C-alpha atoms as one frame of an Amber mdcrd trajectory, in Angstrom:
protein
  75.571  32.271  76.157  77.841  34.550  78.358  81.288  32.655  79.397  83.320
  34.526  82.221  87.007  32.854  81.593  90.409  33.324  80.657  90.605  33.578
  76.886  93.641  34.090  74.320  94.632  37.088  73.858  94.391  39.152  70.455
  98.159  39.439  68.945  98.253  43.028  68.937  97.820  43.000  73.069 101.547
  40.858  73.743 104.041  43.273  74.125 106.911  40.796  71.760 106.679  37.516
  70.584 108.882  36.424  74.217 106.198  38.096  75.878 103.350  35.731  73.480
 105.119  32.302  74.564 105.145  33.117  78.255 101.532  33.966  78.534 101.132
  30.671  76.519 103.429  28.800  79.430 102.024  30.121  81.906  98.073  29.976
  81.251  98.503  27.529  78.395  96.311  24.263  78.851  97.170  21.957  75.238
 100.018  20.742  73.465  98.381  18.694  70.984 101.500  17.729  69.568 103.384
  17.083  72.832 106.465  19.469  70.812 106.520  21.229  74.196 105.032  24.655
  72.684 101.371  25.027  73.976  98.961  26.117  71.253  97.045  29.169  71.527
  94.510  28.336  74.031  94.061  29.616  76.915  91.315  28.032  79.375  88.048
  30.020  78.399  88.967  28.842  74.614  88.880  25.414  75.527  85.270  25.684
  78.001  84.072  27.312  74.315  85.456  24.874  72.115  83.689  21.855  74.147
  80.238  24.057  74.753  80.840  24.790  70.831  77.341  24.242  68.503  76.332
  26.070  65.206  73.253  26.910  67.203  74.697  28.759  70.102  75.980  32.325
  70.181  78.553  33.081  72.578  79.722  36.316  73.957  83.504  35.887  75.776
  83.974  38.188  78.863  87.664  38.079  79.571  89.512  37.715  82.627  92.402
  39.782  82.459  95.937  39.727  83.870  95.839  43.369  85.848  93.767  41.807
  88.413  92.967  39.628  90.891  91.079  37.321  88.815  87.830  37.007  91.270
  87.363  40.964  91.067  87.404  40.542  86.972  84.912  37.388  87.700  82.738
  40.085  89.763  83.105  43.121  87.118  82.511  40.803  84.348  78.832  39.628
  85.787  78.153  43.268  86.760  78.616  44.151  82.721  76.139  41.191  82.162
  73.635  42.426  84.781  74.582  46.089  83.076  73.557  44.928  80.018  70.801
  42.793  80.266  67.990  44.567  79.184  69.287  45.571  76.330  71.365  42.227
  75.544  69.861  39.533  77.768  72.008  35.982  77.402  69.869  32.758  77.982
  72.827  31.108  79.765  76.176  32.300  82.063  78.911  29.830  82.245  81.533
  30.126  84.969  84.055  27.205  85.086  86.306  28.731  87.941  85.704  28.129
  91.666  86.629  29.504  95.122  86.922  26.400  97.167  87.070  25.325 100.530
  87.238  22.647 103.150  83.510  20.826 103.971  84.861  20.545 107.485  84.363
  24.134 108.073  80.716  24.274 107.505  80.770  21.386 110.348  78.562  18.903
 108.810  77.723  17.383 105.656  75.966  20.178 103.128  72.686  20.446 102.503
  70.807  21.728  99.747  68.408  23.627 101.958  71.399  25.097 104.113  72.533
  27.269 101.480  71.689  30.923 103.403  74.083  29.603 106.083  76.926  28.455
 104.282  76.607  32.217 102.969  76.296  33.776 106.297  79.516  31.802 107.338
  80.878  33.556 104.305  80.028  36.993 105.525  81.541  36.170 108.964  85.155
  35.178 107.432  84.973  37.867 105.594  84.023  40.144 108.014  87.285  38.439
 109.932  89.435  40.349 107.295  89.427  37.295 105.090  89.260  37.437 101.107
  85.611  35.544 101.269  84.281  39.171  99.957  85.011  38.948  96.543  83.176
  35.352  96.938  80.139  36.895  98.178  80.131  39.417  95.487  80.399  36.827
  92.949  77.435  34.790  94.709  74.977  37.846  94.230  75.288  38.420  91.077
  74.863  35.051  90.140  71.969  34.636  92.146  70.904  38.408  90.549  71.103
  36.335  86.753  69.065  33.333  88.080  66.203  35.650  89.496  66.390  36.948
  85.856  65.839  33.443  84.585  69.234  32.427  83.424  70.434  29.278  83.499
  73.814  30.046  85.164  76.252  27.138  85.551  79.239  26.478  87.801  81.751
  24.210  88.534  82.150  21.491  91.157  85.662  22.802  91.809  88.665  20.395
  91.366  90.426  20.407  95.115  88.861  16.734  95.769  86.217  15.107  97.140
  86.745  16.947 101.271  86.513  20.564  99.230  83.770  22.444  98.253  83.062
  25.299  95.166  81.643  28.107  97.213  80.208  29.514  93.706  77.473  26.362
  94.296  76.089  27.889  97.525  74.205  30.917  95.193  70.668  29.966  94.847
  69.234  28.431  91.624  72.913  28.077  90.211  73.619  24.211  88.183  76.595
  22.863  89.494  78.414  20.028  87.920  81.160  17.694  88.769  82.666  14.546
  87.234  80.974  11.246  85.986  84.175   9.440  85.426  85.020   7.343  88.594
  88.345   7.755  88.556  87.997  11.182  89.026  86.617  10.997  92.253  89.612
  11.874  93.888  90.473  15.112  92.266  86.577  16.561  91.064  84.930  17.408
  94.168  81.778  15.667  94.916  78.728  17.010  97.173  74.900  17.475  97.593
  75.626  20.743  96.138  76.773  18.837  93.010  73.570  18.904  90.780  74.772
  16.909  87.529  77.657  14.927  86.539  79.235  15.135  82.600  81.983  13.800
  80.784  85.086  16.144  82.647  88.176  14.694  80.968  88.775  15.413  76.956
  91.604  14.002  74.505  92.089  16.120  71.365  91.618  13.774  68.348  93.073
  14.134  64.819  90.386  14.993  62.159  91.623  14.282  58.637  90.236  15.093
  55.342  88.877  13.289  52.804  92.643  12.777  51.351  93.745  11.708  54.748
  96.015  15.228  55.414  95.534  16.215  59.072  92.710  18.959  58.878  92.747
  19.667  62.182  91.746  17.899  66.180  88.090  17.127  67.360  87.832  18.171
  71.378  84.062  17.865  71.836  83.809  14.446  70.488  81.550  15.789  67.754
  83.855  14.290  64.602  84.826  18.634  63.462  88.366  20.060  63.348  87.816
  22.689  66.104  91.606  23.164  66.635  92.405  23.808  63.151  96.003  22.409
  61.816  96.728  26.501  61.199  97.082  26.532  65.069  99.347  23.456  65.936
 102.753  24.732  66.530 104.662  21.720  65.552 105.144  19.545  62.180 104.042
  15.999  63.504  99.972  15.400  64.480  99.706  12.561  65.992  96.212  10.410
  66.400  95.694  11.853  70.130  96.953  14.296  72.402  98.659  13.591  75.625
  97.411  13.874  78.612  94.356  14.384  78.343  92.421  17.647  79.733  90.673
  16.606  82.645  88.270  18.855  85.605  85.280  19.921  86.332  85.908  23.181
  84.074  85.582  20.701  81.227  82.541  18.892  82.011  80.813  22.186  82.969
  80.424  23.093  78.846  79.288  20.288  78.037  76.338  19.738  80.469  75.153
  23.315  79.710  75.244  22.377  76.279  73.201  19.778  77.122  70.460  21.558
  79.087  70.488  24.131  76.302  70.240  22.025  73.183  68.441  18.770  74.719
  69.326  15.993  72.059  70.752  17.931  69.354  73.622  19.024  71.623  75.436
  15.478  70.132  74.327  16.703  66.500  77.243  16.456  64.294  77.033  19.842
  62.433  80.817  21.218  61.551  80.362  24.711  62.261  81.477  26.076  65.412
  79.006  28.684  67.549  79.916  32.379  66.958  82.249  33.766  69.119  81.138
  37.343  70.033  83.467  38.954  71.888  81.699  41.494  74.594  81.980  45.075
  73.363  84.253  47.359  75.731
């Protein structure tokens, strides 16, 4: 599986240690100990850690910080199209979005409207808007799915008037929300195809002495935040707030397709984590 996100950095790429805790402020997602130091997760690490499986092999490609992040999106799924024949993935996971108002397409959406919403697309950007990079990142996805891919996106989290552009690429999965109280902040469409579990608490995972081994994010009972990684002292039961979007429900529905019923398999190894080769 191929995930297109934001991930941690390695150490040796922060410039200082200041420079280390503001990336963490600023793209950080979890303080499981609420000690107001996020841990070192950025938002791809968390998409992995719920998606996370000892059967699935995962290769990270990185959005960096040099760059608009929709251009990295776009150069990212060009590497995977790149590579492909010689390192084809079964599945692409994108949990970002480029959203918009419903209102502007004019009527409700439509499954079988999908070349329109595009060619409105083309005329914005053709306007001197930004839509562009949208449509670049629609091809390729639609380039993986001809492949046979099972490429999944995100509902987009700007509410339920807003739509993911991302879900207008043909034979892409799109998933939103199946928490109701959601409904206001997960968008919520015909383009929506499934609906998953999109808001996650960190629980404690002790050991068989009771010492705090680590937190369970996936609901599967492992310590996939080790305790190594939790910058403060105390570990309380469950984090607070919780994380909550269609980013999170997206990993866990491809999981799903992927894996069938063993995807709820309680197996305490974690997927490999391959980064992709530069």
């Amino acid at each position: 599986m191929a995930i297109v996100d934001r991930f941690f950095p390695p150490t040796e790429l922060f410039a200082s240690e200041r420079d280390r805790e503001v990336q963490l402020w600023l793209y950080g997602l979890l303080d499981v100990d609420s000690d107001r130091r996020k841990e070192p997760y950025f938002h791809g690490d968390l998409v992995r850690l719920i998606a996370s499986h000892p059967d699935l092999v995962f290769f990270n490609y990185p959005i960096g910080f040099d760059m608009h992040p929709l251009d990295a999106i776009v150069l990212n799924l060009r590497e995977i199209r790149a590579r492909f024949p010689e390192q084809p993935v079964d599945a692409v996971l994108l949990a970002w979005e480029s959203s918009t108002l419903i209102s502007a397409f004019g009527k409700p959406l439509r499954t079988d409207e999908r070349e329109d919403y595009k060619s409105k697309l083309r005329t914005w950007a053709e306007e001197g808007g930004d839509w562009y990079r949208t449509l670049a990142i629609i091809e390729e996805l639609e380039y993986l799915t001809s492949q046979g891919v099972l490429v999944v996106t995100i509902a987009g989290n700007g509410g339920r008037g807003t739509v993911n552009t991302f879900s207008f690429a043909s034979g892409v999965v799109t998933v939103g929300a199946k928490e109701e109280e959601l409904s206001d902040f997960v968008s919520n469409n015909a383009l929506v195809d499934l609906h998953e579990q999109a808001a996650y608490f960190a629980y404690r995972v002790d050991d068989a002495q009771g010492v705090a081994a680590g937190y369970d994010l996936n609901g599967d009972g492992c310590a996939d935040i080790p305790i190594s990684a939790v910058s403060g002292r105390q570990y309380p039961k469950r984090s607070w707030p919780p994380l909550k979007g269609s980013s999170f429900a997206a990993p866990m529905a491809l999981k799903k397709l992927l894996l069938g019923g063993a995807a709820s398999a309680r197996n305490c190894t974690n997927g490999i984590d391959v980064p992709a080769a530069r």
